[in-house]
Amino acid sequence: MKSPPQVVIYTDGGCSGNPGPGGYGIVLVNGDHRKEMSGGFRLTTNNRMELMAVITGLKALKRKCRVRIVTDSQYVAESMTKGWAARWRANSWKNKRKEQVLNRDLWEELLMLCEEHEVSFSWVRGHDGHAENERCDELAVGATRQPGLPADEPYELCHCKKKYKEIFHLKV
């Protein structure tokens, strides 16, 4: 039986303000093949864009692969390598302080995609001269500057609801 292809997915996400307009950049490498992708949203957070980069990279795969995700996000890398995300799911999306986990929608999608592939995560220091990470950063920053960015609907719905309650002094 032929083993699945090996792919490296380099990712980065960021925002201009946090929250603010956000973008993500991805570089997929499979042997001599290389693909770059980016996207963004008009109002989101840095952590959501870091997660979206990984999710978008995994969704681009057409068949089961052995994947190494290279990210400068400790939030993403540690949540996956230390098993926190899996524990949050097992604990009805509550963290160890019994609080609701932020970005549940994206964590659910990421965990599901990781079950479709053989995925490992590696962390690299951002803005430290790593060529692929620097390219992902350029793509992410460029994406935040695109006109007509779409809504990150799960974030905006939650964010606006919370702001509404704060403005009118309602219990959150």
mmCIF file of the C-alpha atoms, coordinates in Angstrom:
data_MODEL
# 
_entry.id   MODEL 
# 
loop_
_atom_site.group_PDB 
_atom_site.id 
_atom_site.type_symbol 
_atom_site.label_atom_id 
_atom_site.label_alt_id 
_atom_site.label_comp_id 
_atom_site.label_asym_id 
_atom_site.label_entity_id 
_atom_site.label_seq_id 
_atom_site.pdbx_PDB_ins_code 
_atom_site.Cartn_x 
_atom_site.Cartn_y 
_atom_site.Cartn_z 
_atom_site.occupancy 
_atom_site.B_iso_or_equiv 
_atom_site.pdbx_formal_charge 
_atom_site.auth_seq_id 
_atom_site.auth_comp_id 
_atom_site.auth_asym_id 
_atom_site.auth_atom_id 
_atom_site.pdbx_PDB_model_num 
ATOM 1   C CA . MET A 1 1   ? 0.000   0.000  0.000  1.00 0.00 ? 1   MET A CA 1 
ATOM 2   C CA . LYS A 1 2   ? 1.329   3.410  -0.983 1.00 0.00 ? 2   LYS A CA 1 
ATOM 3   C CA . SER A 1 3   ? 1.875   5.823  1.904  1.00 0.00 ? 3   SER A CA 1 
ATOM 4   C CA . PRO A 1 4   ? 0.075   9.165  1.827  1.00 0.00 ? 4   PRO A CA 1 
ATOM 5   C CA . PRO A 1 5   ? 1.944   12.113 0.321  1.00 0.00 ? 5   PRO A CA 1 
ATOM 6   C CA . GLN A 1 6   ? 3.891   14.320 2.702  1.00 0.00 ? 6   GLN A CA 1 
ATOM 7   C CA . VAL A 1 7   ? 2.996   18.004 2.739  1.00 0.00 ? 7   VAL A CA 1 
ATOM 8   C CA . VAL A 1 8   ? 4.348   20.899 4.773  1.00 0.00 ? 8   VAL A CA 1 
ATOM 9   C CA . ILE A 1 9   ? 1.904   23.722 5.416  1.00 0.00 ? 9   ILE A CA 1 
ATOM 10  C CA . TYR A 1 10  ? 3.420   26.985 6.628  1.00 0.00 ? 10  TYR A CA 1 
ATOM 11  C CA . THR A 1 11  ? 0.888   29.368 8.158  1.00 0.00 ? 11  THR A CA 1 
ATOM 12  C CA . ASP A 1 12  ? 0.529   32.805 9.678  1.00 0.00 ? 12  ASP A CA 1 
ATOM 13  C CA . GLY A 1 13  ? -2.359  34.996 10.678 1.00 0.00 ? 13  GLY A CA 1 
ATOM 14  C CA . GLY A 1 14  ? -2.694  38.487 12.006 1.00 0.00 ? 14  GLY A CA 1 
ATOM 15  C CA . CYS A 1 15  ? -4.802  41.574 12.466 1.00 0.00 ? 15  CYS A CA 1 
ATOM 16  C CA . SER A 1 16  ? -4.445  45.293 12.039 1.00 0.00 ? 16  SER A CA 1 
ATOM 17  C CA . GLY A 1 17  ? -5.658  45.961 15.567 1.00 0.00 ? 17  GLY A CA 1 
ATOM 18  C CA . ASN A 1 18  ? -6.958  43.108 17.692 1.00 0.00 ? 18  ASN A CA 1 
ATOM 19  C CA . PRO A 1 19  ? -9.816  42.940 16.941 1.00 0.00 ? 19  PRO A CA 1 
ATOM 20  C CA . GLY A 1 20  ? -9.615  44.533 13.558 1.00 0.00 ? 20  GLY A CA 1 
ATOM 21  C CA . PRO A 1 21  ? -9.270  43.655 9.890  1.00 0.00 ? 21  PRO A CA 1 
ATOM 22  C CA . GLY A 1 22  ? -7.489  40.310 9.772  1.00 0.00 ? 22  GLY A CA 1 
ATOM 23  C CA . GLY A 1 23  ? -5.732  38.114 7.300  1.00 0.00 ? 23  GLY A CA 1 
ATOM 24  C CA . TYR A 1 24  ? -3.975  34.808 6.943  1.00 0.00 ? 24  TYR A CA 1 
ATOM 25  C CA . GLY A 1 25  ? -1.283  33.477 4.666  1.00 0.00 ? 25  GLY A CA 1 
ATOM 26  C CA . ILE A 1 26  ? -0.399  29.921 3.735  1.00 0.00 ? 26  ILE A CA 1 
ATOM 27  C CA . VAL A 1 27  ? 2.398   28.243 1.808  1.00 0.00 ? 27  VAL A CA 1 
ATOM 28  C CA . LEU A 1 28  ? 1.846   24.560 0.959  1.00 0.00 ? 28  LEU A CA 1 
ATOM 29  C CA . VAL A 1 29  ? 4.892   22.548 -0.111 1.00 0.00 ? 29  VAL A CA 1 
ATOM 30  C CA . ASN A 1 30  ? 4.775   19.038 -1.535 1.00 0.00 ? 30  ASN A CA 1 
ATOM 31  C CA . GLY A 1 31  ? 8.147   18.098 -3.022 1.00 0.00 ? 31  GLY A CA 1 
ATOM 32  C CA . ASP A 1 32  ? 8.777   20.543 -5.867 1.00 0.00 ? 32  ASP A CA 1 
ATOM 33  C CA . HIS A 1 33  ? 5.168   21.772 -5.822 1.00 0.00 ? 33  HIS A CA 1 
ATOM 34  C CA . ARG A 1 34  ? 4.313   24.961 -4.001 1.00 0.00 ? 34  ARG A CA 1 
ATOM 35  C CA . LYS A 1 35  ? 1.033   26.820 -3.558 1.00 0.00 ? 35  LYS A CA 1 
ATOM 36  C CA . GLU A 1 36  ? 0.356   30.125 -1.821 1.00 0.00 ? 36  GLU A CA 1 
ATOM 37  C CA . MET A 1 37  ? -3.032  31.199 -0.457 1.00 0.00 ? 37  MET A CA 1 
ATOM 38  C CA . SER A 1 38  ? -4.393  34.054 1.590  1.00 0.00 ? 38  SER A CA 1 
ATOM 39  C CA . GLY A 1 39  ? -7.660  35.514 2.788  1.00 0.00 ? 39  GLY A CA 1 
ATOM 40  C CA . GLY A 1 40  ? -9.086  37.874 5.323  1.00 0.00 ? 40  GLY A CA 1 
ATOM 41  C CA . PHE A 1 41  ? -12.041 39.301 7.205  1.00 0.00 ? 41  PHE A CA 1 
ATOM 42  C CA . ARG A 1 42  ? -13.166 42.832 8.022  1.00 0.00 ? 42  ARG A CA 1 
ATOM 43  C CA . LEU A 1 43  ? -13.358 42.286 11.810 1.00 0.00 ? 43  LEU A CA 1 
ATOM 44  C CA . THR A 1 44  ? -11.724 39.393 13.597 1.00 0.00 ? 44  THR A CA 1 
ATOM 45  C CA . THR A 1 45  ? -8.876  38.517 15.979 1.00 0.00 ? 45  THR A CA 1 
ATOM 46  C CA . ASN A 1 46  ? -5.278  37.436 15.595 1.00 0.00 ? 46  ASN A CA 1 
ATOM 47  C CA . ASN A 1 47  ? -5.970  34.005 17.111 1.00 0.00 ? 47  ASN A CA 1 
ATOM 48  C CA . ARG A 1 48  ? -8.876  33.396 14.749 1.00 0.00 ? 48  ARG A CA 1 
ATOM 49  C CA . MET A 1 49  ? -6.654  34.204 11.776 1.00 0.00 ? 49  MET A CA 1 
ATOM 50  C CA . GLU A 1 50  ? -3.907  31.863 13.033 1.00 0.00 ? 50  GLU A CA 1 
ATOM 51  C CA . LEU A 1 51  ? -6.505  29.082 13.241 1.00 0.00 ? 51  LEU A CA 1 
ATOM 52  C CA . MET A 1 52  ? -8.075  29.983 9.901  1.00 0.00 ? 52  MET A CA 1 
ATOM 53  C CA . ALA A 1 53  ? -4.693  29.714 8.193  1.00 0.00 ? 53  ALA A CA 1 
ATOM 54  C CA . VAL A 1 54  ? -4.248  26.124 9.370  1.00 0.00 ? 54  VAL A CA 1 
ATOM 55  C CA . ILE A 1 55  ? -7.839  25.188 8.539  1.00 0.00 ? 55  ILE A CA 1 
ATOM 56  C CA . THR A 1 56  ? -7.640  26.676 5.046  1.00 0.00 ? 56  THR A CA 1 
ATOM 57  C CA . GLY A 1 57  ? -4.354  24.886 4.383  1.00 0.00 ? 57  GLY A CA 1 
ATOM 58  C CA . LEU A 1 58  ? -5.799  21.530 5.436  1.00 0.00 ? 58  LEU A CA 1 
ATOM 59  C CA . LYS A 1 59  ? -8.984  22.094 3.425  1.00 0.00 ? 59  LYS A CA 1 
ATOM 60  C CA . ALA A 1 60  ? -6.875  22.629 0.300  1.00 0.00 ? 60  ALA A CA 1 
ATOM 61  C CA . LEU A 1 61  ? -5.655  19.019 0.419  1.00 0.00 ? 61  LEU A CA 1 
ATOM 62  C CA . LYS A 1 62  ? -7.459  16.785 -2.071 1.00 0.00 ? 62  LYS A CA 1 
ATOM 63  C CA . ARG A 1 63  ? -6.673  13.463 -0.370 1.00 0.00 ? 63  ARG A CA 1 
ATOM 64  C CA . LYS A 1 64  ? -5.335  12.040 2.879  1.00 0.00 ? 64  LYS A CA 1 
ATOM 65  C CA . CYS A 1 65  ? -1.806  13.314 3.548  1.00 0.00 ? 65  CYS A CA 1 
ATOM 66  C CA . ARG A 1 66  ? 0.928   13.262 6.143  1.00 0.00 ? 66  ARG A CA 1 
ATOM 67  C CA . VAL A 1 67  ? 1.020   16.934 7.085  1.00 0.00 ? 67  VAL A CA 1 
ATOM 68  C CA . ARG A 1 68  ? 3.446   18.987 9.090  1.00 0.00 ? 68  ARG A CA 1 
ATOM 69  C CA . ILE A 1 69  ? 1.968   22.339 10.072 1.00 0.00 ? 69  ILE A CA 1 
ATOM 70  C CA . VAL A 1 70  ? 4.604   25.001 10.723 1.00 0.00 ? 70  VAL A CA 1 
ATOM 71  C CA . THR A 1 71  ? 3.180   27.981 12.609 1.00 0.00 ? 71  THR A CA 1 
ATOM 72  C CA . ASP A 1 72  ? 4.461   30.901 14.637 1.00 0.00 ? 72  ASP A CA 1 
ATOM 73  C CA . SER A 1 73  ? 1.363   30.706 16.830 1.00 0.00 ? 73  SER A CA 1 
ATOM 74  C CA . GLN A 1 74  ? 2.049   29.144 20.207 1.00 0.00 ? 74  GLN A CA 1 
ATOM 75  C CA . TYR A 1 75  ? -1.720  29.328 20.772 1.00 0.00 ? 75  TYR A CA 1 
ATOM 76  C CA . VAL A 1 76  ? -2.311  26.909 17.900 1.00 0.00 ? 76  VAL A CA 1 
ATOM 77  C CA . ALA A 1 77  ? 0.804   24.745 18.242 1.00 0.00 ? 77  ALA A CA 1 
ATOM 78  C CA . GLU A 1 78  ? 0.557   24.170 21.992 1.00 0.00 ? 78  GLU A CA 1 
ATOM 79  C CA . SER A 1 79  ? -3.214  23.667 21.979 1.00 0.00 ? 79  SER A CA 1 
ATOM 80  C CA . MET A 1 80  ? -2.728  20.824 19.511 1.00 0.00 ? 80  MET A CA 1 
ATOM 81  C CA . THR A 1 81  ? 0.579   19.278 20.632 1.00 0.00 ? 81  THR A CA 1 
ATOM 82  C CA . LYS A 1 82  ? -0.287  19.387 24.333 1.00 0.00 ? 82  LYS A CA 1 
ATOM 83  C CA . GLY A 1 83  ? -3.771  17.996 23.736 1.00 0.00 ? 83  GLY A CA 1 
ATOM 84  C CA . TRP A 1 84  ? -5.609  21.020 25.103 1.00 0.00 ? 84  TRP A CA 1 
ATOM 85  C CA . ALA A 1 85  ? -7.992  21.301 22.143 1.00 0.00 ? 85  ALA A CA 1 
ATOM 86  C CA . ALA A 1 86  ? -8.941  17.626 22.392 1.00 0.00 ? 86  ALA A CA 1 
ATOM 87  C CA . ARG A 1 87  ? -9.553  18.059 26.144 1.00 0.00 ? 87  ARG A CA 1 
ATOM 88  C CA . TRP A 1 88  ? -11.708 21.122 25.541 1.00 0.00 ? 88  TRP A CA 1 
ATOM 89  C CA . ARG A 1 89  ? -13.862 19.103 23.167 1.00 0.00 ? 89  ARG A CA 1 
ATOM 90  C CA . ALA A 1 90  ? -14.092 16.234 25.670 1.00 0.00 ? 90  ALA A CA 1 
ATOM 91  C CA . ASN A 1 91  ? -15.076 18.727 28.404 1.00 0.00 ? 91  ASN A CA 1 
ATOM 92  C CA . SER A 1 92  ? -17.965 20.259 26.423 1.00 0.00 ? 92  SER A CA 1 
ATOM 93  C CA . TRP A 1 93  ? -15.759 23.143 25.257 1.00 0.00 ? 93  TRP A CA 1 
ATOM 94  C CA . LYS A 1 94  ? -14.857 24.330 28.735 1.00 0.00 ? 94  LYS A CA 1 
ATOM 95  C CA . ASN A 1 95  ? -11.280 25.083 29.777 1.00 0.00 ? 95  ASN A CA 1 
ATOM 96  C CA . LYS A 1 96  ? -9.722  24.058 33.085 1.00 0.00 ? 96  LYS A CA 1 
ATOM 97  C CA . ARG A 1 97  ? -11.283 27.150 34.732 1.00 0.00 ? 97  ARG A CA 1 
ATOM 98  C CA . LYS A 1 98  ? -14.712 25.914 33.525 1.00 0.00 ? 98  LYS A CA 1 
ATOM 99  C CA . GLU A 1 99  ? -15.012 28.875 31.119 1.00 0.00 ? 99  GLU A CA 1 
ATOM 100 C CA . GLN A 1 100 ? -16.228 28.622 27.534 1.00 0.00 ? 100 GLN A CA 1 
ATOM 101 C CA . VAL A 1 101 ? -13.340 28.128 25.113 1.00 0.00 ? 101 VAL A CA 1 
ATOM 102 C CA . LEU A 1 102 ? -12.872 30.995 22.684 1.00 0.00 ? 102 LEU A CA 1 
ATOM 103 C CA . ASN A 1 103 ? -13.013 30.230 18.962 1.00 0.00 ? 103 ASN A CA 1 
ATOM 104 C CA . ARG A 1 104 ? -14.885 26.982 19.478 1.00 0.00 ? 104 ARG A CA 1 
ATOM 105 C CA . ASP A 1 105 ? -16.188 27.001 15.893 1.00 0.00 ? 105 ASP A CA 1 
ATOM 106 C CA . LEU A 1 106 ? -12.654 26.993 14.509 1.00 0.00 ? 106 LEU A CA 1 
ATOM 107 C CA . TRP A 1 107 ? -11.276 24.479 17.021 1.00 0.00 ? 107 TRP A CA 1 
ATOM 108 C CA . GLU A 1 108 ? -14.094 22.067 16.116 1.00 0.00 ? 108 GLU A CA 1 
ATOM 109 C CA . GLU A 1 109 ? -13.289 22.386 12.425 1.00 0.00 ? 109 GLU A CA 1 
ATOM 110 C CA . LEU A 1 110 ? -9.539  22.033 12.979 1.00 0.00 ? 110 LEU A CA 1 
ATOM 111 C CA . LEU A 1 111 ? -9.919  18.891 15.091 1.00 0.00 ? 111 LEU A CA 1 
ATOM 112 C CA . MET A 1 112 ? -12.198 17.342 12.463 1.00 0.00 ? 112 MET A CA 1 
ATOM 113 C CA . LEU A 1 113 ? -9.709  18.098 9.672  1.00 0.00 ? 113 LEU A CA 1 
ATOM 114 C CA . CYS A 1 114 ? -6.845  16.655 11.718 1.00 0.00 ? 114 CYS A CA 1 
ATOM 115 C CA . GLU A 1 115 ? -8.764  13.384 11.935 1.00 0.00 ? 115 GLU A CA 1 
ATOM 116 C CA . GLU A 1 116 ? -8.771  13.199 8.107  1.00 0.00 ? 116 GLU A CA 1 
ATOM 117 C CA . HIS A 1 117 ? -4.969  13.452 7.846  1.00 0.00 ? 117 HIS A CA 1 
ATOM 118 C CA . GLU A 1 118 ? -1.836  12.488 9.774  1.00 0.00 ? 118 GLU A CA 1 
ATOM 119 C CA . VAL A 1 119 ? -1.010  15.908 11.212 1.00 0.00 ? 119 VAL A CA 1 
ATOM 120 C CA . SER A 1 120 ? 1.866   17.159 13.340 1.00 0.00 ? 120 SER A CA 1 
ATOM 121 C CA . PHE A 1 121 ? 2.538   20.714 14.481 1.00 0.00 ? 121 PHE A CA 1 
ATOM 122 C CA . SER A 1 122 ? 5.843   22.600 14.699 1.00 0.00 ? 122 SER A CA 1 
ATOM 123 C CA . TRP A 1 123 ? 6.349   26.047 16.159 1.00 0.00 ? 123 TRP A CA 1 
ATOM 124 C CA . VAL A 1 124 ? 8.790   28.608 14.740 1.00 0.00 ? 124 VAL A CA 1 
ATOM 125 C CA . ARG A 1 125 ? 9.565   32.033 16.144 1.00 0.00 ? 125 ARG A CA 1 
ATOM 126 C CA . GLY A 1 126 ? 7.792   34.686 14.075 1.00 0.00 ? 126 GLY A CA 1 
ATOM 127 C CA . HIS A 1 127 ? 9.680   37.550 12.431 1.00 0.00 ? 127 HIS A CA 1 
ATOM 128 C CA . ASP A 1 128 ? 12.926  35.667 12.933 1.00 0.00 ? 128 ASP A CA 1 
ATOM 129 C CA . GLY A 1 129 ? 14.081  35.227 9.339  1.00 0.00 ? 129 GLY A CA 1 
ATOM 130 C CA . HIS A 1 130 ? 12.345  31.916 8.568  1.00 0.00 ? 130 HIS A CA 1 
ATOM 131 C CA . ALA A 1 131 ? 11.728  32.359 4.816  1.00 0.00 ? 131 ALA A CA 1 
ATOM 132 C CA . GLU A 1 132 ? 8.379   30.569 4.568  1.00 0.00 ? 132 GLU A CA 1 
ATOM 133 C CA . ASN A 1 133 ? 7.050   32.142 7.770  1.00 0.00 ? 133 ASN A CA 1 
ATOM 134 C CA . GLU A 1 134 ? 8.065   35.580 6.494  1.00 0.00 ? 134 GLU A CA 1 
ATOM 135 C CA . ARG A 1 135 ? 6.243   34.886 3.211  1.00 0.00 ? 135 ARG A CA 1 
ATOM 136 C CA . CYS A 1 136 ? 3.118   33.804 5.099  1.00 0.00 ? 136 CYS A CA 1 
ATOM 137 C CA . ASP A 1 137 ? 3.294   37.038 7.096  1.00 0.00 ? 137 ASP A CA 1 
ATOM 138 C CA . GLU A 1 138 ? 3.492   39.062 3.861  1.00 0.00 ? 138 GLU A CA 1 
ATOM 139 C CA . LEU A 1 139 ? 0.457   37.229 2.500  1.00 0.00 ? 139 LEU A CA 1 
ATOM 140 C CA . ALA A 1 140 ? -1.492  37.754 5.748  1.00 0.00 ? 140 ALA A CA 1 
ATOM 141 C CA . VAL A 1 141 ? -0.682  41.469 5.946  1.00 0.00 ? 141 VAL A CA 1 
ATOM 142 C CA . GLY A 1 142 ? -1.613  41.902 2.292  1.00 0.00 ? 142 GLY A CA 1 
ATOM 143 C CA . ALA A 1 143 ? -4.927  40.160 2.890  1.00 0.00 ? 143 ALA A CA 1 
ATOM 144 C CA . THR A 1 144 ? -5.863  42.589 5.686  1.00 0.00 ? 144 THR A CA 1 
ATOM 145 C CA . ARG A 1 145 ? -5.524  45.449 3.201  1.00 0.00 ? 145 ARG A CA 1 
ATOM 146 C CA . GLN A 1 146 ? -7.867  44.046 0.559  1.00 0.00 ? 146 GLN A CA 1 
ATOM 147 C CA . PRO A 1 147 ? -11.021 46.089 -0.088 1.00 0.00 ? 147 PRO A CA 1 
ATOM 148 C CA . GLY A 1 148 ? -14.404 44.571 0.626  1.00 0.00 ? 148 GLY A CA 1 
ATOM 149 C CA . LEU A 1 149 ? -13.291 41.943 3.135  1.00 0.00 ? 149 LEU A CA 1 
ATOM 150 C CA . PRO A 1 150 ? -16.116 39.573 4.131  1.00 0.00 ? 150 PRO A CA 1 
ATOM 151 C CA . ALA A 1 151 ? -17.521 39.229 7.626  1.00 0.00 ? 151 ALA A CA 1 
ATOM 152 C CA . ASP A 1 152 ? -16.131 36.653 10.044 1.00 0.00 ? 152 ASP A CA 1 
ATOM 153 C CA . GLU A 1 153 ? -19.757 35.955 10.916 1.00 0.00 ? 153 GLU A CA 1 
ATOM 154 C CA . PRO A 1 154 ? -19.272 33.748 14.002 1.00 0.00 ? 154 PRO A CA 1 
ATOM 155 C CA . TYR A 1 155 ? -16.929 36.330 15.509 1.00 0.00 ? 155 TYR A CA 1 
ATOM 156 C CA . GLU A 1 156 ? -18.987 39.386 14.586 1.00 0.00 ? 156 GLU A CA 1 
ATOM 157 C CA . LEU A 1 157 ? -22.200 37.842 15.877 1.00 0.00 ? 157 LEU A CA 1 
ATOM 158 C CA . CYS A 1 158 ? -20.607 37.013 19.235 1.00 0.00 ? 158 CYS A CA 1 
ATOM 159 C CA . HIS A 1 159 ? -18.603 40.260 19.427 1.00 0.00 ? 159 HIS A CA 1 
ATOM 160 C CA . CYS A 1 160 ? -21.571 42.488 18.587 1.00 0.00 ? 160 CYS A CA 1 
ATOM 161 C CA . LYS A 1 161 ? -23.849 40.663 21.013 1.00 0.00 ? 161 LYS A CA 1 
ATOM 162 C CA . LYS A 1 162 ? -21.293 41.106 23.814 1.00 0.00 ? 162 LYS A CA 1 
ATOM 163 C CA . LYS A 1 163 ? -20.760 44.808 22.980 1.00 0.00 ? 163 LYS A CA 1 
ATOM 164 C CA . TYR A 1 164 ? -24.540 45.369 22.923 1.00 0.00 ? 164 TYR A CA 1 
ATOM 165 C CA . LYS A 1 165 ? -24.866 43.888 26.397 1.00 0.00 ? 165 LYS A CA 1 
ATOM 166 C CA . GLU A 1 166 ? -21.949 45.986 27.694 1.00 0.00 ? 166 GLU A CA 1 
ATOM 167 C CA . ILE A 1 167 ? -23.390 49.204 26.252 1.00 0.00 ? 167 ILE A CA 1 
ATOM 168 C CA . PHE A 1 168 ? -26.809 48.592 27.799 1.00 0.00 ? 168 PHE A CA 1 
ATOM 169 C CA . HIS A 1 169 ? -25.378 47.182 31.060 1.00 0.00 ? 169 HIS A CA 1 
ATOM 170 C CA . LEU A 1 170 ? -26.940 43.777 30.630 1.00 0.00 ? 170 LEU A CA 1 
ATOM 171 C CA . LYS A 1 171 ? -25.473 40.646 32.161 1.00 0.00 ? 171 LYS A CA 1 
ATOM 172 C CA . VAL A 1 172 ? -23.082 38.967 29.726 1.00 0.00 ? 172 VAL A CA 1 
# 
